[in-house]
Amino acid sequence: GHRASREMNNMSRSAAGTSIPVVEGVIVDGGRSSSNNSNSDAFLSQAQSLIPAEVHMISGCHSEETSADLHNIRHVTTNARVAGGGGGGGTGGLPDPAGKAGGACTSALLDVLYACARSKTAITYQDLLLRLRQSLQSSGLDQVPQLTSSRPLELQRTPFQLAAPGASDSGGVSRALLVGINYRGQYGQLNGCQNDVQNVKKYLMTVHGFQERNIEVLTDDDAGGSRRHPT
């Protein structure tokens, strides 16, 4: 099966055969940005008014592609270990329900993040995106993960973070909303979205210390009313 592609506009453009990250009309290259919008200040002001929050989204592929929904995510996580030069780690990486169906990009993402947690090393947005692409490519998948941001984002030096640093130490509360929709009974039904959110939930709790009561999970399964449906 394939995961339906429902992403925002992709952030890669091809220049001389090279994929260049693009963020909100600004090309980010080695910390030097060149505006490709003559009215970039007005554009940024408009973006801030329309989207007050700073949002970073990793999608599984280009908007015109589909992202794989795998029957066994071990296929991706094992290859992530190889592609990452020993850092990805299929062993001891993903929690249950590892080995079941799941999204290729989500599984590869968690594999990389668990490896970083075990080695206690940070990873930049650029390195994370490159490792995701390498992992999926080595698994025989042609989808190309993308990164979209509601603000200009320096990719080469900015550390990737799922939780605000020091939030728990300062008395703050980290919260998460996880949505898994398999579109049961519909054309193109998926199998791994609900497993994905459980894997992400386990990662947030074990690595970042999220409390279960602060994680809202919305799925379209039949859990006897124990879970809220996304719609």
Tab-separated table of N, CA and C in Angstrom, residues 73-219:
chain	number	residue	atom	x	y	z
A	73	ILE	N	7.954	-2.513	9.379
A	73	ILE	CA	8.839	-1.358	9.455
A	73	ILE	C	10.280	-1.743	9.773
A	74	ARG	N	10.526	-2.986	10.140
A	74	ARG	CA	11.907	-3.421	10.367
A	74	ARG	C	12.733	-3.302	9.092
A	75	HIS	N	12.061	-3.372	7.959
A	75	HIS	CA	12.766	-3.257	6.681
A	75	HIS	C	13.457	-1.909	6.577
A	76	VAL	N	12.799	-0.864	7.056
A	76	VAL	CA	13.356	0.482	6.994
A	76	VAL	C	14.359	0.718	8.112
A	77	THR	N	14.044	0.276	9.322
A	77	THR	CA	14.920	0.586	10.446
A	77	THR	C	16.247	-0.149	10.353
A	78	THR	N	16.257	-1.361	9.825
A	78	THR	CA	17.515	-2.084	9.645
A	78	THR	C	18.386	-1.369	8.628
A	79	ASN	N	17.763	-0.899	7.529
A	79	ASN	CA	18.516	-0.179	6.527
A	79	ASN	C	18.967	1.176	7.041
A	80	ALA	N	18.214	1.761	7.964
A	80	ALA	CA	18.624	3.045	8.528
A	80	ALA	C	19.938	2.900	9.270
A	81	ARG	N	20.126	1.745	9.909
A	81	ARG	CA	21.387	1.517	10.621
A	81	ARG	C	22.552	1.460	9.644
A	82	VAL	N	22.337	0.808	8.514
A	82	VAL	CA	23.389	0.710	7.511
A	82	VAL	C	23.669	2.073	6.892
A	83	ALA	N	22.588	2.776	6.505
A	83	ALA	CA	22.755	4.055	5.821
A	83	ALA	C	23.397	5.084	6.729
A	84	GLY	N	23.137	4.988	8.025
A	84	GLY	CA	23.684	5.963	8.952
A	84	GLY	C	25.069	5.608	9.431
A	85	GLY	N	25.679	4.609	8.868
A	85	GLY	CA	27.030	4.254	9.266
A	85	GLY	C	27.107	3.687	10.667
A	86	GLY	N	26.037	2.983	11.087
A	86	GLY	CA	26.044	2.377	12.424
A	86	GLY	C	25.263	3.176	13.436
A	87	GLY	N	24.798	4.389	13.062
A	87	GLY	CA	24.099	5.217	14.026
A	87	GLY	C	22.611	4.998	14.084
A	88	GLY	N	22.002	4.494	12.964
A	88	GLY	CA	20.553	4.398	12.914
A	88	GLY	C	20.003	3.386	13.873
A	89	GLY	N	20.493	2.170	13.782
A	89	GLY	CA	20.183	1.168	14.774
A	89	GLY	C	18.790	0.609	14.726
A	90	GLY	N	18.580	-0.534	14.041
A	90	GLY	CA	17.291	-1.188	14.122
A	90	GLY	C	17.163	-1.923	15.438
A	91	THR	N	18.264	-2.362	16.024
A	91	THR	CA	18.237	-3.103	17.270
A	91	THR	C	18.003	-2.175	18.454
A	92	GLY	N	16.959	-2.460	19.225
A	92	GLY	CA	16.682	-1.645	20.403
A	92	GLY	C	16.205	-0.259	20.064
A	93	GLY	N	15.823	-0.021	18.802
A	93	GLY	CA	15.410	1.310	18.395
A	93	GLY	C	13.939	1.542	18.628
A	94	LEU	N	13.114	1.007	17.751
A	94	LEU	CA	11.691	1.253	17.851
A	94	LEU	C	11.045	0.349	18.895
A	95	PRO	N	10.113	0.918	19.666
A	95	PRO	CA	9.391	0.109	20.654
A	95	PRO	C	8.281	-0.666	19.987
A	96	ASP	N	7.549	-1.497	20.754
A	96	ASP	CA	6.363	-2.137	20.220
A	96	ASP	C	5.392	-1.048	19.780
A	97	PRO	N	4.680	-1.170	18.653
A	97	PRO	CA	4.571	-2.378	17.852
A	97	PRO	C	5.555	-2.448	16.696
A	98	ALA	N	6.855	-2.356	16.958
A	98	ALA	CA	7.866	-2.525	15.920
A	98	ALA	C	7.689	-3.880	15.252
A	99	GLY	N	7.944	-3.941	13.958
A	99	GLY	CA	7.736	-5.168	13.211
A	99	GLY	C	6.387	-5.227	12.548
A	100	LYS	N	5.472	-4.335	12.945
A	100	LYS	CA	4.173	-4.263	12.312
A	100	LYS	C	4.196	-3.195	11.219
A	101	ALA	N	3.019	-2.923	10.672
A	101	ALA	CA	2.927	-1.924	9.623
A	101	ALA	C	3.225	-0.541	10.180
A	102	GLY	N	3.714	0.332	9.313
A	102	GLY	CA	4.020	1.691	9.733
A	102	GLY	C	4.457	2.518	8.551
A	103	GLY	N	4.475	3.815	8.740
A	103	GLY	CA	4.949	4.711	7.704
A	103	GLY	C	6.463	4.639	7.575
A	104	ALA	N	6.953	4.596	6.350
A	104	ALA	CA	8.391	4.473	6.130
A	104	ALA	C	9.145	5.661	6.712
A	105	CYS	N	8.647	6.866	6.459
A	105	CYS	CA	9.359	8.063	6.926
A	105	CYS	C	9.318	8.176	8.450
A	106	THR	N	8.145	7.921	9.041
A	106	THR	CA	8.033	7.992	10.504
A	106	THR	C	8.959	6.984	11.170
A	107	SER	N	9.003	5.773	10.633
A	107	SER	CA	9.853	4.730	11.211
A	107	SER	C	11.329	5.089	11.098
A	108	ALA	N	11.732	5.603	9.924
A	108	ALA	CA	13.122	6.008	9.742
A	108	ALA	C	13.463	7.182	10.643
A	109	LEU	N	12.529	8.112	10.807
A	109	LEU	CA	12.747	9.271	11.678
A	109	LEU	C	12.991	8.832	13.116
A	110	LEU	N	12.137	7.956	13.625
A	110	LEU	CA	12.306	7.481	14.999
A	110	LEU	C	13.606	6.703	15.159
A	111	ASP	N	13.963	5.955	14.143
A	111	ASP	CA	15.203	5.178	14.201
A	111	ASP	C	16.405	6.098	14.379
A	112	VAL	N	16.445	7.176	13.618
A	112	VAL	CA	17.543	8.141	13.720
A	112	VAL	C	17.524	8.838	15.077
A	113	LEU	N	16.354	9.239	15.536
A	113	LEU	CA	16.259	9.973	16.803
A	113	LEU	C	16.614	9.093	17.995
A	114	TYR	N	16.229	7.814	17.961
A	114	TYR	CA	16.640	6.907	19.035
A	114	TYR	C	18.154	6.749	19.054
A	115	ALA	N	18.762	6.685	17.877
A	115	ALA	CA	20.221	6.550	17.814
A	115	ALA	C	20.891	7.778	18.421
A	116	CYS	N	20.368	8.956	18.132
A	116	CYS	CA	20.916	10.187	18.712
A	116	CYS	C	20.750	10.191	20.226
A	117	ALA	N	19.611	9.703	20.700
A	117	ALA	CA	19.377	9.660	22.146
A	117	ALA	C	20.335	8.698	22.831
A	118	ARG	N	20.585	7.543	22.195
A	118	ARG	CA	21.493	6.563	22.798
A	118	ARG	C	22.928	7.083	22.832
A	119	SER	N	23.331	7.796	21.791
A	119	SER	CA	24.705	8.313	21.739
A	119	SER	C	24.823	9.689	22.376
A	120	LYS	N	23.683	10.254	22.808
A	120	LYS	CA	23.642	11.579	23.441
A	120	LYS	C	24.272	12.643	22.558
A	121	THR	N	23.948	12.581	21.278
A	121	THR	CA	24.445	13.563	20.326
A	121	THR	C	23.269	14.293	19.697
A	122	ALA	N	23.502	15.572	19.388
A	122	ALA	CA	22.475	16.365	18.716
A	122	ALA	C	22.576	16.158	17.211
A	123	ILE	N	21.517	16.499	16.508
A	123	ILE	CA	21.513	16.397	15.053
A	123	ILE	C	20.851	17.648	14.490
A	124	THR	N	21.406	18.203	13.430
A	124	THR	CA	20.830	19.393	12.821
A	124	THR	C	19.677	19.010	11.905
A	125	TYR	N	18.887	20.003	11.550
A	125	TYR	CA	17.784	19.751	10.627
A	125	TYR	C	18.297	19.202	9.302
A	126	GLN	N	19.405	19.751	8.811
A	126	GLN	CA	19.939	19.279	7.538
A	126	GLN	C	20.404	17.831	7.627
A	127	ASP	N	21.147	17.505	8.686
A	127	ASP	CA	21.649	16.136	8.827
A	127	ASP	C	20.497	15.147	8.989
A	128	LEU	N	19.475	15.543	9.720
A	128	LEU	CA	18.325	14.663	9.906
A	128	LEU	C	17.648	14.388	8.566
A	129	LEU	N	17.444	15.431	7.778
A	129	LEU	CA	16.791	15.259	6.489
A	129	LEU	C	17.628	14.380	5.563
A	130	LEU	N	18.934	14.583	5.562
A	130	LEU	CA	19.805	13.781	4.707
A	130	LEU	C	19.810	12.312	5.135
A	131	ARG	N	19.825	12.060	6.442
A	131	ARG	CA	19.834	10.683	6.917
A	131	ARG	C	18.509	9.983	6.623
A	132	LEU	N	17.415	10.726	6.697
A	132	LEU	CA	16.121	10.142	6.331
A	132	LEU	C	16.119	9.735	4.859
A	133	ARG	N	16.615	10.625	4.015
A	133	ARG	CA	16.646	10.323	2.589
A	133	ARG	C	17.553	9.134	2.288
A	134	GLN	N	18.707	9.084	2.954
A	134	GLN	CA	19.623	7.962	2.752
A	134	GLN	C	18.991	6.654	3.200
A	135	SER	N	18.304	6.699	4.331
A	135	SER	CA	17.677	5.488	4.864
A	135	SER	C	16.633	4.937	3.910
A	136	LEU	N	15.765	5.800	3.421
A	136	LEU	CA	14.696	5.345	2.540
A	136	LEU	C	15.245	4.903	1.193
A	137	GLN	N	16.259	5.602	0.705
A	137	GLN	CA	16.855	5.212	-0.559
A	137	GLN	C	17.498	3.836	-0.471
A	138	SER	N	18.182	3.580	0.648
A	138	SER	CA	18.829	2.282	0.813
A	138	SER	C	17.815	1.167	0.991
A	139	SER	N	16.574	1.522	1.324
A	139	SER	CA	15.504	0.526	1.463
A	139	SER	C	14.786	0.285	0.150
A	140	GLY	N	15.250	0.941	-0.914
A	140	GLY	CA	14.631	0.753	-2.219
A	140	GLY	C	13.419	1.612	-2.455
A	141	LEU	N	13.218	2.641	-1.622
A	141	LEU	CA	12.072	3.539	-1.772
A	141	LEU	C	12.523	4.824	-2.453
A	142	ASP	N	11.733	5.319	-3.403
A	142	ASP	CA	12.149	6.505	-4.139
A	142	ASP	C	11.538	7.794	-3.617
A	143	GLN	N	10.771	7.732	-2.537
A	143	GLN	CA	10.209	8.948	-1.965
A	143	GLN	C	11.318	9.803	-1.356
A	144	VAL	N	11.131	11.117	-1.359
A	144	VAL	CA	12.151	12.049	-0.863
A	144	VAL	C	11.538	12.907	0.240
A	145	PRO	N	11.864	12.650	1.521
A	145	PRO	CA	11.310	13.445	2.626
A	145	PRO	C	11.614	14.929	2.462
A	146	GLN	N	10.666	15.769	2.899
A	146	GLN	CA	10.779	17.210	2.758
A	146	GLN	C	10.613	17.894	4.111
A	147	LEU	N	11.124	19.099	4.204
A	147	LEU	CA	10.987	19.912	5.414
A	147	LEU	C	10.334	21.224	5.048
A	148	THR	N	9.275	21.595	5.764
A	148	THR	CA	8.577	22.856	5.558
A	148	THR	C	8.567	23.630	6.872
A	149	SER	N	8.782	24.940	6.791
A	149	SER	CA	8.806	25.778	7.989
A	149	SER	C	7.957	27.021	7.778
A	150	SER	N	7.284	27.461	8.828
A	150	SER	CA	6.493	28.688	8.743
A	150	SER	C	7.358	29.931	8.895
A	151	ARG	N	8.639	29.748	9.181
A	151	ARG	CA	9.589	30.849	9.306
A	151	ARG	C	10.886	30.453	8.614
A	152	PRO	N	11.700	31.428	8.176
A	152	PRO	CA	13.031	31.085	7.663
A	152	PRO	C	13.801	30.280	8.698
A	153	LEU	N	14.478	29.254	8.254
A	153	LEU	CA	15.146	28.335	9.175
A	153	LEU	C	16.544	28.008	8.656
A	154	GLU	N	17.560	28.247	9.470
A	154	GLU	CA	18.935	27.907	9.108
A	154	GLU	C	19.116	26.418	9.374
A	155	LEU	N	19.384	25.657	8.333
A	155	LEU	CA	19.346	24.205	8.438
A	155	LEU	C	20.643	23.577	8.907
A	156	GLN	N	21.779	24.150	8.540
A	156	GLN	CA	23.051	23.468	8.754
A	156	GLN	C	23.510	23.478	10.206
A	157	ARG	N	23.081	24.466	10.986
A	157	ARG	CA	23.567	24.544	12.371
A	157	ARG	C	22.456	24.458	13.421
A	158	THR	N	21.203	24.574	13.009
A	158	THR	CA	20.110	24.554	13.980
A	158	THR	C	19.806	23.125	14.418
A	159	PRO	N	19.893	22.828	15.723
A	159	PRO	CA	19.596	21.469	16.190
A	159	PRO	C	18.114	21.150	16.046
A	160	PHE	N	17.836	19.922	15.632
A	160	PHE	CA	16.449	19.465	15.574
A	160	PHE	C	15.968	19.178	16.989
A	161	GLN	N	14.773	19.683	17.330
A	161	GLN	CA	14.224	19.482	18.672
A	161	GLN	C	12.730	19.213	18.580
A	162	LEU	N	12.277	18.179	19.281
A	162	LEU	CA	10.853	17.895	19.365
A	162	LEU	C	10.225	18.515	20.604
A	163	ALA	N	11.034	18.788	21.600
A	163	ALA	CA	10.551	19.385	22.841
A	163	ALA	C	11.378	20.623	23.146
A	164	ALA	N	10.754	21.618	23.729
A	164	ALA	CA	11.463	22.838	24.081
A	164	ALA	C	12.554	22.518	25.095
A	165	PRO	N	13.786	22.964	24.860
A	165	PRO	CA	14.870	22.650	25.801
A	165	PRO	C	14.617	23.273	27.170
A	166	GLY	N	14.787	22.451	28.203
A	166	GLY	CA	14.656	22.948	29.574
A	166	GLY	C	13.235	23.227	30.007
A	167	ALA	N	12.241	22.752	29.246
A	167	ALA	CA	10.846	23.038	29.589
A	167	ALA	C	10.487	22.449	30.945
A	168	SER	N	10.885	21.191	31.180
A	168	SER	CA	10.542	20.552	32.453
A	168	SER	C	11.303	21.176	33.617
A	169	ASP	N	12.555	21.593	33.366
A	169	ASP	CA	13.363	22.192	34.425
A	169	ASP	C	12.796	23.537	34.864
A	170	SER	N	12.144	24.248	33.949
A	170	SER	CA	11.607	25.573	34.270
A	170	SER	C	10.168	25.511	34.760
A	171	GLY	N	9.662	24.305	34.933
A	171	GLY	CA	8.298	24.152	35.415
A	171	GLY	C	7.258	24.130	34.310
A	172	GLY	N	7.703	24.158	33.059
A	172	GLY	CA	6.765	24.116	31.949
A	172	GLY	C	6.235	22.709	31.715
A	173	VAL	N	5.204	22.617	30.916
A	173	VAL	CA	4.582	21.338	30.600
A	173	VAL	C	4.695	21.087	29.102
A	174	SER	N	5.244	19.942	28.724
A	174	SER	CA	5.341	19.564	27.320
A	174	SER	C	4.097	18.769	26.941
A	175	ARG	N	3.452	19.187	25.876
A	175	ARG	CA	2.237	18.524	25.424
A	175	ARG	C	2.395	18.092	23.969
A	176	ALA	N	1.637	17.078	23.571
A	176	ALA	CA	1.702	16.589	22.192
A	176	ALA	C	0.320	16.175	21.729
A	177	LEU	N	0.042	16.428	20.457
A	177	LEU	CA	-1.171	15.954	19.799
A	177	LEU	C	-0.733	15.021	18.683
A	178	LEU	N	-1.146	13.747	18.745
A	178	LEU	CA	-0.758	12.735	17.767
A	178	LEU	C	-2.005	12.240	17.048
A	179	VAL	N	-1.979	12.287	15.724
A	179	VAL	CA	-3.138	11.903	14.924
A	179	VAL	C	-2.752	10.771	13.982
A	180	GLY	N	-3.456	9.652	14.050
A	180	GLY	CA	-3.205	8.521	13.169
A	180	GLY	C	-4.481	8.097	12.465
A	181	ILE	N	-4.528	8.273	11.142
A	181	ILE	CA	-5.740	7.965	10.382
A	181	ILE	C	-5.415	6.929	9.310
A	182	ASN	N	-6.023	5.766	9.403
A	182	ASN	CA	-5.832	4.701	8.421
A	182	ASN	C	-6.878	4.739	7.303
A	183	TYR	N	-7.884	5.602	7.443
A	183	TYR	CA	-8.954	5.707	6.450
A	183	TYR	C	-9.593	4.343	6.197
A	184	ARG	N	-9.980	3.687	7.292
A	184	ARG	CA	-10.527	2.346	7.213
A	184	ARG	C	-11.786	2.324	6.351
A	185	GLY	N	-11.834	1.323	5.461
A	185	GLY	CA	-12.991	1.140	4.605
A	185	GLY	C	-13.037	2.061	3.409
A	186	GLN	N	-12.007	2.856	3.216
A	186	GLN	CA	-11.977	3.772	2.088
A	186	GLN	C	-10.960	3.310	1.049
A	187	TYR	N	-11.064	3.851	-0.138
A	187	TYR	CA	-10.105	3.531	-1.181
A	187	TYR	C	-8.728	4.015	-0.746
A	188	GLY	N	-7.721	3.160	-0.880
A	188	GLY	CA	-6.385	3.538	-0.448
A	188	GLY	C	-6.187	3.405	1.051
A	189	GLN	N	-6.956	2.527	1.689
A	189	GLN	CA	-6.834	2.331	3.135
A	189	GLN	C	-5.381	2.021	3.514
A	190	LEU	N	-4.947	2.608	4.631
A	190	LEU	CA	-3.587	2.412	5.123
A	190	LEU	C	-3.599	1.444	6.298
A	191	ASN	N	-2.412	1.012	6.706
A	191	ASN	CA	-2.316	0.038	7.796
A	191	ASN	C	-1.468	0.507	8.977
A	192	GLY	N	-0.582	1.472	8.757
A	192	GLY	CA	0.400	1.762	9.790
A	192	GLY	C	0.271	3.064	10.540
A	193	CYS	N	-0.731	3.883	10.217
A	193	CYS	CA	-0.798	5.218	10.837
A	193	CYS	C	-1.051	5.149	12.348
A	194	GLN	N	-1.906	4.230	12.755
A	194	GLN	CA	-2.183	4.115	14.184
A	194	GLN	C	-0.975	3.553	14.935
A	195	ASN	N	-0.232	2.654	14.299
A	195	ASN	CA	1.006	2.173	14.912
A	195	ASN	C	2.037	3.292	15.021
A	196	ASP	N	2.057	4.153	14.007
A	196	ASP	CA	2.997	5.273	14.025
A	196	ASP	C	2.813	6.146	15.265
A	197	VAL	N	1.561	6.501	15.558
A	197	VAL	CA	1.345	7.409	16.681
A	197	VAL	C	1.702	6.735	18.011
A	198	GLN	N	1.500	5.429	18.112
A	198	GLN	CA	1.894	4.744	19.341
A	198	GLN	C	3.411	4.712	19.485
A	199	ASN	N	4.117	4.547	18.368
A	199	ASN	CA	5.581	4.569	18.416
A	199	ASN	C	6.109	5.956	18.768
A	200	VAL	N	5.493	6.992	18.195
A	200	VAL	CA	5.914	8.358	18.517
A	200	VAL	C	5.603	8.669	19.983
A	201	LYS	N	4.461	8.225	20.452
A	201	LYS	CA	4.093	8.438	21.855
A	201	LYS	C	5.127	7.801	22.783
A	202	LYS	N	5.509	6.567	22.479
A	202	LYS	CA	6.498	5.881	23.311
A	202	LYS	C	7.835	6.626	23.294
A	203	TYR	N	8.221	7.132	22.132
A	203	TYR	CA	9.472	7.899	22.034
A	203	TYR	C	9.415	9.164	22.894
A	204	LEU	N	8.333	9.907	22.814
A	204	LEU	CA	8.207	11.146	23.573
A	204	LEU	C	8.270	10.887	25.075
A	205	MET	N	7.671	9.784	25.508
A	205	MET	CA	7.640	9.484	26.935
A	205	MET	C	8.993	8.984	27.438
A	206	THR	N	9.644	8.116	26.661
A	206	THR	CA	10.883	7.504	27.144
A	206	THR	C	12.104	8.398	26.965
A	207	VAL	N	12.127	9.193	25.900
A	207	VAL	CA	13.308	10.017	25.621
A	207	VAL	C	13.149	11.438	26.149
A	208	HIS	N	11.973	12.017	25.985
A	208	HIS	CA	11.784	13.424	26.351
A	208	HIS	C	10.993	13.613	27.642
A	209	GLY	N	10.556	12.536	28.257
A	209	GLY	CA	9.889	12.648	29.551
A	209	GLY	C	8.476	13.212	29.515
A	210	PHE	N	7.807	13.128	28.366
A	210	PHE	CA	6.410	13.575	28.313
A	210	PHE	C	5.568	12.701	29.229
A	211	GLN	N	4.617	13.311	29.914
A	211	GLN	CA	3.673	12.558	30.726
A	211	GLN	C	2.510	12.089	29.844
A	212	GLU	N	2.073	10.845	30.061
A	212	GLU	CA	1.023	10.287	29.210
A	212	GLU	C	-0.245	11.136	29.247
A	213	ARG	N	-0.534	11.731	30.381
A	213	ARG	CA	-1.749	12.544	30.486
A	213	ARG	C	-1.670	13.805	29.626
A	214	ASN	N	-0.464	14.173	29.198
A	214	ASN	CA	-0.296	15.370	28.382
A	214	ASN	C	-0.133	15.060	26.896
A	215	ILE	N	-0.428	13.802	26.521
A	215	ILE	CA	-0.365	13.402	25.116
A	215	ILE	C	-1.759	13.008	24.660
A	216	GLU	N	-2.311	13.751	23.723
A	216	GLU	CA	-3.634	13.464	23.180
A	216	GLU	C	-3.463	12.651	21.899
A	217	VAL	N	-4.071	11.456	21.863
A	217	VAL	CA	-3.978	10.573	20.705
A	217	VAL	C	-5.344	10.481	20.042
A	218	LEU	N	-5.403	10.818	18.755
A	218	LEU	CA	-6.640	10.736	17.987
A	218	LEU	C	-6.453	9.729	16.857
A	219	THR	N	-7.254	8.670	16.834
A	219	THR	CA	-7.167	7.653	15.782
A	219	THR	C	-8.569	7.289	15.306
